[in-house]
Tab-separated table of C-alpha atoms in Angstrom:
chain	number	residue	atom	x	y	z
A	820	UNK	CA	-43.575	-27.107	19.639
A	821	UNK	CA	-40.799	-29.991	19.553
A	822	UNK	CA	-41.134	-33.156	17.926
A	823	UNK	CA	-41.136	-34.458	21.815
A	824	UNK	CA	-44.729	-33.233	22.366
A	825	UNK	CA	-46.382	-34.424	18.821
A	826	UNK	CA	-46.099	-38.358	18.385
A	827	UNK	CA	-47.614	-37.663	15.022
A	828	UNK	CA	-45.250	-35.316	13.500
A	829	UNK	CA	-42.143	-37.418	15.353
A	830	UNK	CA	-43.287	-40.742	13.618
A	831	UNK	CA	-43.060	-38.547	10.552
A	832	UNK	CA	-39.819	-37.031	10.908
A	833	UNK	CA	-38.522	-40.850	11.432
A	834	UNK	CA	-39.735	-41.720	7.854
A	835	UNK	CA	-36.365	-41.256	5.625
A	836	UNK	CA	-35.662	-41.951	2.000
A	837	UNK	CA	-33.740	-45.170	3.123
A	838	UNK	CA	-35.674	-48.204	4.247
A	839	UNK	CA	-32.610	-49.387	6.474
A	840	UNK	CA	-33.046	-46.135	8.562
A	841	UNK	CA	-37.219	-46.386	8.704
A	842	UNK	CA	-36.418	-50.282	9.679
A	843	UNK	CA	-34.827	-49.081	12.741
A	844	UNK	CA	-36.403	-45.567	13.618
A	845	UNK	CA	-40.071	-46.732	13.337
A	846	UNK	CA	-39.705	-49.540	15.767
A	847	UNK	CA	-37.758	-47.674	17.991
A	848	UNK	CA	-39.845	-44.741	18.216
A	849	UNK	CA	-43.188	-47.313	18.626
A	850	UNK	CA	-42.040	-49.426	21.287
A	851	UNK	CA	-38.848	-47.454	23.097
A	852	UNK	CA	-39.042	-43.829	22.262
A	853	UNK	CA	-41.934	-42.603	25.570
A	854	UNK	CA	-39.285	-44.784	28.078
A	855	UNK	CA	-36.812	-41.888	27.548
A	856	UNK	CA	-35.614	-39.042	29.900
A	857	UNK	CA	-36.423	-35.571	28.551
A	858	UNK	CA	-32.576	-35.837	27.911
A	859	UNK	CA	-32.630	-38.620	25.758
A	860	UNK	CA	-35.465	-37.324	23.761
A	861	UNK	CA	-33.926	-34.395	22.837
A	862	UNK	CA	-31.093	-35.921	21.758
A	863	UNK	CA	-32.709	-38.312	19.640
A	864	UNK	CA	-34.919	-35.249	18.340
A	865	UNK	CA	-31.229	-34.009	16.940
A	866	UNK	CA	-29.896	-37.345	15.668
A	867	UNK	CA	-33.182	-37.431	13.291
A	868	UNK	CA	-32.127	-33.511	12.070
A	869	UNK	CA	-28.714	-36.014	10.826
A	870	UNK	CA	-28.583	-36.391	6.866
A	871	UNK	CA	-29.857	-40.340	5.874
A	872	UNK	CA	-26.274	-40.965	4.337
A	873	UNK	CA	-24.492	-39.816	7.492
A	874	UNK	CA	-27.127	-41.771	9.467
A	875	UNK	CA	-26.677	-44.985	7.326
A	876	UNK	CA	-22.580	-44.517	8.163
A	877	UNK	CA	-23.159	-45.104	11.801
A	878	UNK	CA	-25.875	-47.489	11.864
A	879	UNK	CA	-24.220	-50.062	9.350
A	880	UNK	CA	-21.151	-49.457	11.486
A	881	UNK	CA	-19.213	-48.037	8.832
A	882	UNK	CA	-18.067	-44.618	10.671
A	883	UNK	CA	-18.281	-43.789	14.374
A	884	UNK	CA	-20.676	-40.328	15.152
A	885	UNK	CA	-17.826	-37.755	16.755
A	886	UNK	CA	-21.098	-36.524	19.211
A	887	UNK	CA	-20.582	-38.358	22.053
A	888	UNK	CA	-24.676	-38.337	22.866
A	889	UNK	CA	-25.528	-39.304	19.120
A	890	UNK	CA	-23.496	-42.161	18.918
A	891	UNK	CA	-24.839	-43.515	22.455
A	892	UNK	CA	-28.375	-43.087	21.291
A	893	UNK	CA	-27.098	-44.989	17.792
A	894	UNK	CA	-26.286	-47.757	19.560
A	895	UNK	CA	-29.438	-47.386	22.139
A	896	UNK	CA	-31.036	-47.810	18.747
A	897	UNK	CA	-29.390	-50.845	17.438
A	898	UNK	CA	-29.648	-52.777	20.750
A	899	UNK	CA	-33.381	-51.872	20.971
A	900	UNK	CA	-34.254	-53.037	17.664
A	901	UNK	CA	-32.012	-56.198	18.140
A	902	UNK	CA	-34.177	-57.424	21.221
């Protein structure tokens, strides 16, 4: 079973040991995460496999993700939780 199929166990995976990261996964995952393709779910399922302080790196802007379908669901991220 992926973390796709069990809303439970993904809202857990998006708890880190950073508040800056649960700020924007747990919003993100409550209000955008079921509007995704299959695609895009995956993908986020492997961006949450990321350590925190590579994940805090490309959310504070302070390196750019080399995986071309991390980085655009980054910054899916950011402009969700900025609306």
């Amino acid at each position: 079973m992926t973390l796709t199929d069990n809303k439970p166990r993904l809202r857990w995976a998006c708890r880190r040991g950073m508040l800056e990261l649960d700020v924007l996964f747990m919003p993100f995952v409550e209000e955008a995460y079921d509007e995704l393709s299959i695609e895009n779910k995956a993908v986020f399922e492997r961006l949450l496999v990321c350590q925190d302080p590579e994940l805090f790196a490309w959310f504070m802007g302070h390196e750019t993700c080399e995986d071309k379908e991390l980085n655009a669901m980054v910054q899916l991220i950011l402009q969700r939780v900025k609306v």
